[in-house]
PDB file of C-alpha atoms and ligand atoms in Angstrom:
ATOM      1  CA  UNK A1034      53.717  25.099 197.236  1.00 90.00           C
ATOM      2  CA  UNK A1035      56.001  26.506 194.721  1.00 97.00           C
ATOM      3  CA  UNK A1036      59.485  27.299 194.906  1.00 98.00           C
ATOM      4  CA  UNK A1037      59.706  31.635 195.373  1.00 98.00           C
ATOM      5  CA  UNK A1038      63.365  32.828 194.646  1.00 98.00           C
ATOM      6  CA  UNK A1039      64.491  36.494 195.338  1.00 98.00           C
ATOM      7  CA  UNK A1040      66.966  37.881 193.012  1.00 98.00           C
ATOM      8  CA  UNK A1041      68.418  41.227 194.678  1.00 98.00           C
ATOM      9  CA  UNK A1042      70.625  42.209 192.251  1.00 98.00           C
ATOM     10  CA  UNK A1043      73.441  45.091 193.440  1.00 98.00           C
ATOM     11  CA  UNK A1044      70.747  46.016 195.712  1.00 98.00           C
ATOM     12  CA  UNK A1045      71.163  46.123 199.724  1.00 98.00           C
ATOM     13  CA  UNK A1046      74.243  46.470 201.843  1.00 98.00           C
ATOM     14  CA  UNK A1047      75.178  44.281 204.250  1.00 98.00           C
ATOM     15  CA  UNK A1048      73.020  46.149 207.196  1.00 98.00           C
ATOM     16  CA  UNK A1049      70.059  46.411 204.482  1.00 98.00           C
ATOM     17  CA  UNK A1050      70.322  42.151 204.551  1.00 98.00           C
ATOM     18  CA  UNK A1051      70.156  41.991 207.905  1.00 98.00           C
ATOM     19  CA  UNK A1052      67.134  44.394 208.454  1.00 98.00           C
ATOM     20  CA  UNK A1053      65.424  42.744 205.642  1.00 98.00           C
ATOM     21  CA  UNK A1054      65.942  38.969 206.855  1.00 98.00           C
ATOM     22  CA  UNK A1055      65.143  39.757 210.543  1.00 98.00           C
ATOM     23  CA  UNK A1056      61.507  42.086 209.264  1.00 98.00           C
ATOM     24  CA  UNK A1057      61.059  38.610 206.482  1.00 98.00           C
ATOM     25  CA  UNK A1058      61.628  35.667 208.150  1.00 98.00           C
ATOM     26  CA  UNK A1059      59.508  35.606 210.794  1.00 97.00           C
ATOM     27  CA  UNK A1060      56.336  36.250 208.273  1.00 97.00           C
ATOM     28  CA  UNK A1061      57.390  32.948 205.983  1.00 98.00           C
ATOM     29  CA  UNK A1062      58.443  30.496 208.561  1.00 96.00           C
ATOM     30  CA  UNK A1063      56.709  27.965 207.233  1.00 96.00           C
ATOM     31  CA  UNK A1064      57.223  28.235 203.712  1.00 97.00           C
ATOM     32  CA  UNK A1065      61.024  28.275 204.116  1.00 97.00           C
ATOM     33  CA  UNK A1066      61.947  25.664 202.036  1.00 97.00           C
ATOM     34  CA  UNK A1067      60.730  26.934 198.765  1.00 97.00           C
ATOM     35  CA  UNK A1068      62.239  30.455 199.262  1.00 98.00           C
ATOM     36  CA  UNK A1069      65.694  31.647 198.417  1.00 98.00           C
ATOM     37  CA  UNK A1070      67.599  34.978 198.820  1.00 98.00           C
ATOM     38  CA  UNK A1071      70.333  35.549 195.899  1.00 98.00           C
ATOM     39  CA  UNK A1072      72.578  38.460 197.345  1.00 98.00           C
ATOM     40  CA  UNK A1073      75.832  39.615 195.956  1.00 98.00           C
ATOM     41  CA  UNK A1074      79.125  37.364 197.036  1.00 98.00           C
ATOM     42  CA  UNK A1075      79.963  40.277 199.357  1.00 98.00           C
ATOM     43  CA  UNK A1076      76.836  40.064 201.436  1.00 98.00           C
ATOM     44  CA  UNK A1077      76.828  35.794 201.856  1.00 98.00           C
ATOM     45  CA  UNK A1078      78.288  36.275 205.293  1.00 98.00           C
ATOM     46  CA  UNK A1079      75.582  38.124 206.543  1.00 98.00           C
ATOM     47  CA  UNK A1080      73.105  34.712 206.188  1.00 98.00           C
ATOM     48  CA  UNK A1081      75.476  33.135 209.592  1.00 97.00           C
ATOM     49  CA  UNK A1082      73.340  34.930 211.619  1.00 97.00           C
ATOM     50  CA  UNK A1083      69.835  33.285 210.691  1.00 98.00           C
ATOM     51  CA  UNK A1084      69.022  30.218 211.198  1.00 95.00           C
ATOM     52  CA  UNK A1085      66.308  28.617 208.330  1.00 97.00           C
ATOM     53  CA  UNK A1086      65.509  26.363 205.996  1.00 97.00           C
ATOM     54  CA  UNK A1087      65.401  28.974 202.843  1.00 98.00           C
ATOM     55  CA  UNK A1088      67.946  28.760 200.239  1.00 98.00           C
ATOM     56  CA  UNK A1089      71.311  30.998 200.181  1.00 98.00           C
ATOM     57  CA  UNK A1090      71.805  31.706 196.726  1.00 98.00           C
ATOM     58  CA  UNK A1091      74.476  33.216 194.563  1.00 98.00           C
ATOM     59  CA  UNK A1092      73.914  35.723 191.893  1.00 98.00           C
ATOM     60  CA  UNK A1093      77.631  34.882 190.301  1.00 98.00           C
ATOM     61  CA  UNK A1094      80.937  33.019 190.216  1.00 98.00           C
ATOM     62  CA  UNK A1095      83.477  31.556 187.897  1.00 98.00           C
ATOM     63  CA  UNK A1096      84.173  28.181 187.023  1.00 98.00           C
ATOM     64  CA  UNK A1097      87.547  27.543 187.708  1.00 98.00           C
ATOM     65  CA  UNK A1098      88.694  26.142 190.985  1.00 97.00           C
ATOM     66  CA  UNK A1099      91.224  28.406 192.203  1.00 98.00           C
ATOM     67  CA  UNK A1100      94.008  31.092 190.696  1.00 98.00           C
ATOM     68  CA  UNK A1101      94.921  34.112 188.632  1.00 98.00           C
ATOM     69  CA  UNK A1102      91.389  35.380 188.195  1.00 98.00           C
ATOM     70  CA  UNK A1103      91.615  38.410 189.783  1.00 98.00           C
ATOM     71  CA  UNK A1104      87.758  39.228 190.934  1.00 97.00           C
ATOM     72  CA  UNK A1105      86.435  36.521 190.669  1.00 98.00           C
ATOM     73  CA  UNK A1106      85.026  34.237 192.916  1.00 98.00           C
ATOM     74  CA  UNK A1107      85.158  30.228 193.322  1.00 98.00           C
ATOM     75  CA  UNK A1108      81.984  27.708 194.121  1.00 98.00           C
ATOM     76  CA  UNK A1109      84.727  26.549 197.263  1.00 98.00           C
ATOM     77  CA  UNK A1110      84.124  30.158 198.613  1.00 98.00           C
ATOM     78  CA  UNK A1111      80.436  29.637 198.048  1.00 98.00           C
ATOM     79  CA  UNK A1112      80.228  26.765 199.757  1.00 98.00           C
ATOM     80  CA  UNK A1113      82.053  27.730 202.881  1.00 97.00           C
ATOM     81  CA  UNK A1114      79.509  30.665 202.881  1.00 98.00           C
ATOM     82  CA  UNK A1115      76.429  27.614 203.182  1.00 97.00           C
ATOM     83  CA  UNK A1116      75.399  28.698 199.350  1.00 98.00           C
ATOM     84  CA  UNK A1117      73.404  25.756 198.182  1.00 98.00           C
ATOM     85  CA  UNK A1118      72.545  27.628 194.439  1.00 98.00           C
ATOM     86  CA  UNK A1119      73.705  29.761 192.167  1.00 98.00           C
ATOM     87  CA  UNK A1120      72.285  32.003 189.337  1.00 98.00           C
ATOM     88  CA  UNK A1121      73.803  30.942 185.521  1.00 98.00           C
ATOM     89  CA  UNK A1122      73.440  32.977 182.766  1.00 97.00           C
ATOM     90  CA  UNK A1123      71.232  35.565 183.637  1.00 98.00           C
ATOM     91  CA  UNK A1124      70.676  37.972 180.899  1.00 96.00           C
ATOM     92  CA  UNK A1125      72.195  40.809 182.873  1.00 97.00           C
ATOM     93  CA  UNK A1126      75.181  38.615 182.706  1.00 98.00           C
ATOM     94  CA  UNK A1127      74.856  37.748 179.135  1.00 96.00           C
ATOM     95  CA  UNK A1128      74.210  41.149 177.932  1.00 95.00           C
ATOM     96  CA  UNK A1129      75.961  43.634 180.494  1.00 97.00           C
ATOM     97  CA  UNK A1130      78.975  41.873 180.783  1.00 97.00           C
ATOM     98  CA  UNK A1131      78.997  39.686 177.803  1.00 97.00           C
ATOM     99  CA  UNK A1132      78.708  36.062 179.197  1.00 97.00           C
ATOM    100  CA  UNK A1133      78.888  33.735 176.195  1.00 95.00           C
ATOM    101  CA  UNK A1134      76.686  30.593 175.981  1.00 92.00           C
ATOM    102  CA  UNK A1135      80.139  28.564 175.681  1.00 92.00           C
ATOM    103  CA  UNK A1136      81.129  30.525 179.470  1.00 95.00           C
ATOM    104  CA  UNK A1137      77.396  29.883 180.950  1.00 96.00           C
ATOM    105  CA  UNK A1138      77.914  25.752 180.276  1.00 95.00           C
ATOM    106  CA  UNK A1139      80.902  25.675 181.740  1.00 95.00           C
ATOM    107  CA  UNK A1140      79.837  27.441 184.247  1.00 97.00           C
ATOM    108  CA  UNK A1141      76.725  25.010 184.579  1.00 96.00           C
ATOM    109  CA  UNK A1142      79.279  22.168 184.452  1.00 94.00           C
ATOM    110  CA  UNK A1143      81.694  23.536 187.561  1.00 96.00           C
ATOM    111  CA  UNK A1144      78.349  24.111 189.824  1.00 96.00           C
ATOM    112  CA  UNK A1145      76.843  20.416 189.286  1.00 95.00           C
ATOM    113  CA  UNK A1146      79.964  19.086 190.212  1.00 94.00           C
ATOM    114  CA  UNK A1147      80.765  20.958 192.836  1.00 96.00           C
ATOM    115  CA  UNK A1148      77.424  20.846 194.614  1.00 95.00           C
ATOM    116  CA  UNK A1149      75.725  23.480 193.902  1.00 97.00           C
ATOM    117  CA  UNK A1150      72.793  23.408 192.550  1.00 97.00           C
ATOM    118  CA  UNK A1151      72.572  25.912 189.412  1.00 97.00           C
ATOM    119  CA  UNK A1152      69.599  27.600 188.113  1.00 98.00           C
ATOM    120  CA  UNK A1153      69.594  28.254 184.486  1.00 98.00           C
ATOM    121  CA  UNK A1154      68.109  31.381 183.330  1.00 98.00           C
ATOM    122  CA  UNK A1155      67.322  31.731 179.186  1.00 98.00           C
ATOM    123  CA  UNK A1156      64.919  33.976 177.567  1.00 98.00           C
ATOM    124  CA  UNK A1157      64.742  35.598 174.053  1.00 97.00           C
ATOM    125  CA  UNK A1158      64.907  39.117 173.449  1.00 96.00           C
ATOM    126  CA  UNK A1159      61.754  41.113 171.852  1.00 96.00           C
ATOM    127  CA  UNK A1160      63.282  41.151 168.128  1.00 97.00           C
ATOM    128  CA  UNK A1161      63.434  37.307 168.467  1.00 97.00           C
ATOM    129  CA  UNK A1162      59.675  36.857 169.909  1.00 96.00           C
ATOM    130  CA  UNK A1163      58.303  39.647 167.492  1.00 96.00           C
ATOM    131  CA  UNK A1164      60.364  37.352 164.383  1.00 98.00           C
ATOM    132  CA  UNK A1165      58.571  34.347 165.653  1.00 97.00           C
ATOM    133  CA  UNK A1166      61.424  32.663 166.985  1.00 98.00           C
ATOM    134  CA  UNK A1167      61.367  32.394 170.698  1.00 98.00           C
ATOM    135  CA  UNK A1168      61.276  28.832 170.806  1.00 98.00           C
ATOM    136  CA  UNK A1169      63.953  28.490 168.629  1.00 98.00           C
ATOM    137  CA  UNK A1170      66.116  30.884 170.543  1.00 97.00           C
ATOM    138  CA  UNK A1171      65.258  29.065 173.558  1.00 98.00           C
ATOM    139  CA  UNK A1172      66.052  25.343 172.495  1.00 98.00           C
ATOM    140  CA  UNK A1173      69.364  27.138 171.192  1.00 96.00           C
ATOM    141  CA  UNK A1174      70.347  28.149 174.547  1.00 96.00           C
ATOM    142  CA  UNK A1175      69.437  24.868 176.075  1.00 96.00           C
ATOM    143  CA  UNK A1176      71.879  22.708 173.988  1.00 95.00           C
ATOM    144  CA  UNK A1177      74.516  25.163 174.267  1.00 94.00           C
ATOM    145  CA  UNK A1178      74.192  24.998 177.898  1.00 94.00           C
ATOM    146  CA  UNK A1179      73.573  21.468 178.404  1.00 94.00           C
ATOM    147  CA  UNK A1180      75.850  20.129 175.844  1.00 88.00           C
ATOM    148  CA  UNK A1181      78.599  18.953 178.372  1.00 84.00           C
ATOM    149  CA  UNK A1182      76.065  17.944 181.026  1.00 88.00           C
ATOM    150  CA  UNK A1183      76.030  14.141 182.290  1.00 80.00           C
ATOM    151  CA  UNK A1184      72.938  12.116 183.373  1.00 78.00           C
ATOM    152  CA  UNK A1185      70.946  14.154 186.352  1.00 86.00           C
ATOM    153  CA  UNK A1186      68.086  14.219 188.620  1.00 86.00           C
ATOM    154  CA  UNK A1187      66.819  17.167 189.064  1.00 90.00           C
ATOM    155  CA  UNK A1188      67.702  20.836 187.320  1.00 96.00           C
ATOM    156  CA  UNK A1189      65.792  24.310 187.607  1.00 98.00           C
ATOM    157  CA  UNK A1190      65.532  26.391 185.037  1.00 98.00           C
ATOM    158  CA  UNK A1191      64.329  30.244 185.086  1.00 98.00           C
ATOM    159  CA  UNK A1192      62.479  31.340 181.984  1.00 98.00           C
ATOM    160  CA  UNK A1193      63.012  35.273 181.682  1.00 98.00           C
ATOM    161  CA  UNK A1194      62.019  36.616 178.323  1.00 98.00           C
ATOM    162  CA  UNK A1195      64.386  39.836 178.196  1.00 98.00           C
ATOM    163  CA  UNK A1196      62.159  42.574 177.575  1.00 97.00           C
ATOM    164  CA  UNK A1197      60.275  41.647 180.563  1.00 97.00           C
ATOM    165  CA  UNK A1198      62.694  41.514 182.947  1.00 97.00           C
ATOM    166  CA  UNK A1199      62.633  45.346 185.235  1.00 95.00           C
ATOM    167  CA  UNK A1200      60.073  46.543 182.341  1.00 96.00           C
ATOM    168  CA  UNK A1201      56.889  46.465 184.248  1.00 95.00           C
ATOM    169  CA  UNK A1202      55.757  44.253 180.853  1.00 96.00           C
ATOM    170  CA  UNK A1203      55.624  40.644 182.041  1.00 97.00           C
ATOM    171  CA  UNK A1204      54.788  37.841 179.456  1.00 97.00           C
ATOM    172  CA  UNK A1205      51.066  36.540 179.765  1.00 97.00           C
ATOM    173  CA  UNK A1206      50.436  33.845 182.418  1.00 98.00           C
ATOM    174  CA  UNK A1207      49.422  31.460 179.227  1.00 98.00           C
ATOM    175  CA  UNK A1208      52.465  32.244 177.044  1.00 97.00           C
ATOM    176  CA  UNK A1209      54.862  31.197 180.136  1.00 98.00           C
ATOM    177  CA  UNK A1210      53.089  28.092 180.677  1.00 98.00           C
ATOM    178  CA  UNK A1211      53.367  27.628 176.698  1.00 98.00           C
ATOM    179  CA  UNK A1212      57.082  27.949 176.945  1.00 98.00           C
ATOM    180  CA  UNK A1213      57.518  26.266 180.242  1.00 98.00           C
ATOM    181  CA  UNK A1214      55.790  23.133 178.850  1.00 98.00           C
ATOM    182  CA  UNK A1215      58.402  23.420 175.582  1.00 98.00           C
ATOM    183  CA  UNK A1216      61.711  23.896 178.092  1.00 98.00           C
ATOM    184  CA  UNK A1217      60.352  20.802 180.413  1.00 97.00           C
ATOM    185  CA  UNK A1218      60.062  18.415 177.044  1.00 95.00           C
ATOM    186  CA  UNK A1219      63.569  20.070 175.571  1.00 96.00           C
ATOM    187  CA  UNK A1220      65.619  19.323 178.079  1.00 95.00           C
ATOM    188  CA  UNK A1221      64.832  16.158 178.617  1.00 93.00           C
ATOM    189  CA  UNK A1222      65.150  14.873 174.808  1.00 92.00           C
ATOM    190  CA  UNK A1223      68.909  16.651 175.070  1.00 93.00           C
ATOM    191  CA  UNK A1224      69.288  15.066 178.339  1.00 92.00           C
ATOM    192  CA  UNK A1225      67.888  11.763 176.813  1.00 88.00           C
ATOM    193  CA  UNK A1226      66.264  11.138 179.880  1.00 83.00           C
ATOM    194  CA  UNK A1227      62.475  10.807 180.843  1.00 78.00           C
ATOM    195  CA  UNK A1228      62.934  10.695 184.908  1.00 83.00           C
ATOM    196  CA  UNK A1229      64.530  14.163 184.923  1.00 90.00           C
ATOM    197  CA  UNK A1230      62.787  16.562 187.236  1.00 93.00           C
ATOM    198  CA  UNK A1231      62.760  19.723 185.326  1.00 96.00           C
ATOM    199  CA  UNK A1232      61.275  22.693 187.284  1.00 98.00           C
ATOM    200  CA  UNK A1233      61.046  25.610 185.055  1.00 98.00           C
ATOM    201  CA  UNK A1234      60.907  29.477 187.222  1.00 98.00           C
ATOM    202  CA  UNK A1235      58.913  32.432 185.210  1.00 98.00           C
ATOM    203  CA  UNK A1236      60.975  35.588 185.455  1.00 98.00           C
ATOM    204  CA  UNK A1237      60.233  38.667 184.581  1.00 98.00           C
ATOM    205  CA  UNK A1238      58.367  41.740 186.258  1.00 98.00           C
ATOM    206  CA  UNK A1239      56.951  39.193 188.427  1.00 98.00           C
ATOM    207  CA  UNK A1240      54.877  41.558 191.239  1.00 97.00           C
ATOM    208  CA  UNK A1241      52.302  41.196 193.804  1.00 97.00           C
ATOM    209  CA  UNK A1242      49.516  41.315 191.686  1.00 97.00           C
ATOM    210  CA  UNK A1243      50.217  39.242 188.699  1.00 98.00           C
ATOM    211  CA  UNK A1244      52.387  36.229 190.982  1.00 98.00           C
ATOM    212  CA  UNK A1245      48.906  34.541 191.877  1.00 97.00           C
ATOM    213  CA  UNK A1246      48.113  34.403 188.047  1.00 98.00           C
ATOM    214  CA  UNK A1247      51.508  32.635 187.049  1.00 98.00           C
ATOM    215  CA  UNK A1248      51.369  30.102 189.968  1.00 98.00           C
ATOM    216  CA  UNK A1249      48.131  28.872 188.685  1.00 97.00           C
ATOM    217  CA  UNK A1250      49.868  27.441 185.428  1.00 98.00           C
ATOM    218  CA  UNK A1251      50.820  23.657 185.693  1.00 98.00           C
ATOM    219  CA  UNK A1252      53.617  24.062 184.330  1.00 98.00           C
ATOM    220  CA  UNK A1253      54.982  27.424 186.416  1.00 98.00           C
ATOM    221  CA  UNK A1254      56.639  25.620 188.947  1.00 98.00           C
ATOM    222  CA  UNK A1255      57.928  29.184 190.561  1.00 98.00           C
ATOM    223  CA  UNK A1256      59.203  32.315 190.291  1.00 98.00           C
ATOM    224  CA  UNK A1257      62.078  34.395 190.029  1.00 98.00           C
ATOM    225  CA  UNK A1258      61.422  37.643 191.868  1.00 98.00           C
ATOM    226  CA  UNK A1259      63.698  40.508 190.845  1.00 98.00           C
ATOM    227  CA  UNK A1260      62.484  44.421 191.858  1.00 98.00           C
ATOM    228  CA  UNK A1261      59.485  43.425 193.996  1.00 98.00           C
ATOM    229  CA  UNK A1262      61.239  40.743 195.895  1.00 98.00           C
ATOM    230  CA  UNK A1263      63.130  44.037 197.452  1.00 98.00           C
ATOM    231  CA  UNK A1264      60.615  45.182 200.143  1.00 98.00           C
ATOM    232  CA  UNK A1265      60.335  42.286 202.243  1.00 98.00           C
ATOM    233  CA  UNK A1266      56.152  43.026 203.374  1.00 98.00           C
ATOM    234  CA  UNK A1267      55.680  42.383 199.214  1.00 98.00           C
ATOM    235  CA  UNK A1268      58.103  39.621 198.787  1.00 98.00           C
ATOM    236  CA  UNK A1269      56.482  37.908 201.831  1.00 98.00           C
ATOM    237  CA  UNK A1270      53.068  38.159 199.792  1.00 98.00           C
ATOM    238  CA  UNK A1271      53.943  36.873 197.263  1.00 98.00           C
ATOM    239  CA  UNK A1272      55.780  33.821 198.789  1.00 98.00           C
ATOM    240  CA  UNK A1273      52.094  33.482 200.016  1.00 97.00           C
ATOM    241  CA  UNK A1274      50.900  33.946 196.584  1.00 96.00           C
ATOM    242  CA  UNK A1275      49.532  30.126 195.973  1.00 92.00           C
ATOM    243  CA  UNK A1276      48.624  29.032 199.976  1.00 81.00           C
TER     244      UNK A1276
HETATM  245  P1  PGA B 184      62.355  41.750 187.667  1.00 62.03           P
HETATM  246  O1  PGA B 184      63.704  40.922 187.479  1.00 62.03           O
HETATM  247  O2  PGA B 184      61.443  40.940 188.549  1.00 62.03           O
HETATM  248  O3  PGA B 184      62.787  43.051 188.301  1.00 62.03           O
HETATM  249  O4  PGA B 184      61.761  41.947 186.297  1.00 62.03           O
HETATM  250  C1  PGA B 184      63.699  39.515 187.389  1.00 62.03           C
HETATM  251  C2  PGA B 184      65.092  38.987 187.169  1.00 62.03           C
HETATM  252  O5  PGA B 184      65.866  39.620 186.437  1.00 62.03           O
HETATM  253  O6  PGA B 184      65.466  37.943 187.729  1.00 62.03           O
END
């Protein structure tokens, strides 16, 4: 089964985490381990109260260990709140509040060392795939955010082409697996190593009916779940999509 990770966005309160974990949880018990909820900071402590194998995932942080950084929030904090991943360089980040590739790899950096496991999120923009250069744009991103990376295992990356992401317009099951196939191969040449497990997420108006479609591809090894992984009888689905 495939890994199914919910991003929430600044969506739910506290009380709308709780109802939606206790009406979720009992309908994906056994798929646990490939789900994970990525809430806002505020909302981590709700996730004492359940008990689970799923993922706790944060949607940001900053990569400093402690000090003057006045709203900000450390992986230490994370980790006290039982967050084993984090979201890095999500184009809302990039875009909205102008997260520079030099920011997002050190940001990559902090979370490997301090145990949390980051998932990388790149995509180009629709000017860049209607010039042809996608794969370019992608590759970029990859060295910029891998440059100061050491030897590793394992690393997930989330492939979310921009204008698909909340658009209703997702990329076609076959050009994901296209550019899932290209991420897999470029990250291990810049990682120089062949044993790396790269698992590459499609994100991207991901939805009940289309998630089947993407989990057939080889090379979609998941999905990151934005608008539809926000009523809990849909998100359930599709963390059923591929049983
Ligand atoms: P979406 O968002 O599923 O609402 O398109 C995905 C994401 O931004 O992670």
């Amino acid at each position: 089964m495939k890994l199914k990770f919910a991003n929430f966005k600044m969506n739910m309160t506290a009380s709308g985490l709780r109802s939606y974990l206790s009406a979720i949880l009992p309908e994906i018990k056994e798929y646990e381990k490939q789900v994970a909820f990525f809430t806002p900071c505020v909302n981590l402590f709700v996730f004492r109260d359940f008990e689970g194998e799923f993922g706790i995932g944060a949607q940001n942080f900053y990569f400093e260990e402690k000090g003057a950084f006045t709203g900000e929030v450390s992986l230490s904090m994370l980790k006290e709140l039982n967050v084993s991943l984090a979201l890095v360089g999500h184009s809302e980040r990039r875009q909205i509040f102008g997260e520079s590739n030099e920011l997002i790899g050190k940001k990559l950096s902090a979370a490997l060392k301090a145990g949390i496991e980051p998932v990388l999120c790149i995509g180009e923009s629709l000017e860049e795939r209607q010039a042809g250069v996608a794969f370019e744009v992608i590759k970029s991103q990859l060295r910029l955010a891998l440059g100061n990376v050491d030897k590793l295992k394992s690393l997930i990356i989330a492939y979310e082409p921009i204008w698909a992401i909340g658009s209703g317009n997702p990329a076609s099951p076959e050009d994901a697996e296209k550019m899932h196939g290209f991420i897999k191969e470029t990250v291990k040449s810049i990682l120089e190593s062949s044993e790396l497990s790269v698992k590459v997420l499609y994100g991207g108006s991901v939805n009940l009916e289309n998630a089947g479609e993407f989990l057939k591809m080889p090379n979609v090894d998941g999905l990151l779940v934005g608008g539809a992984s926000l009523d809990p009888a849909k998100f359930a689905k599709i963390v059923k999509a591929d049983c």
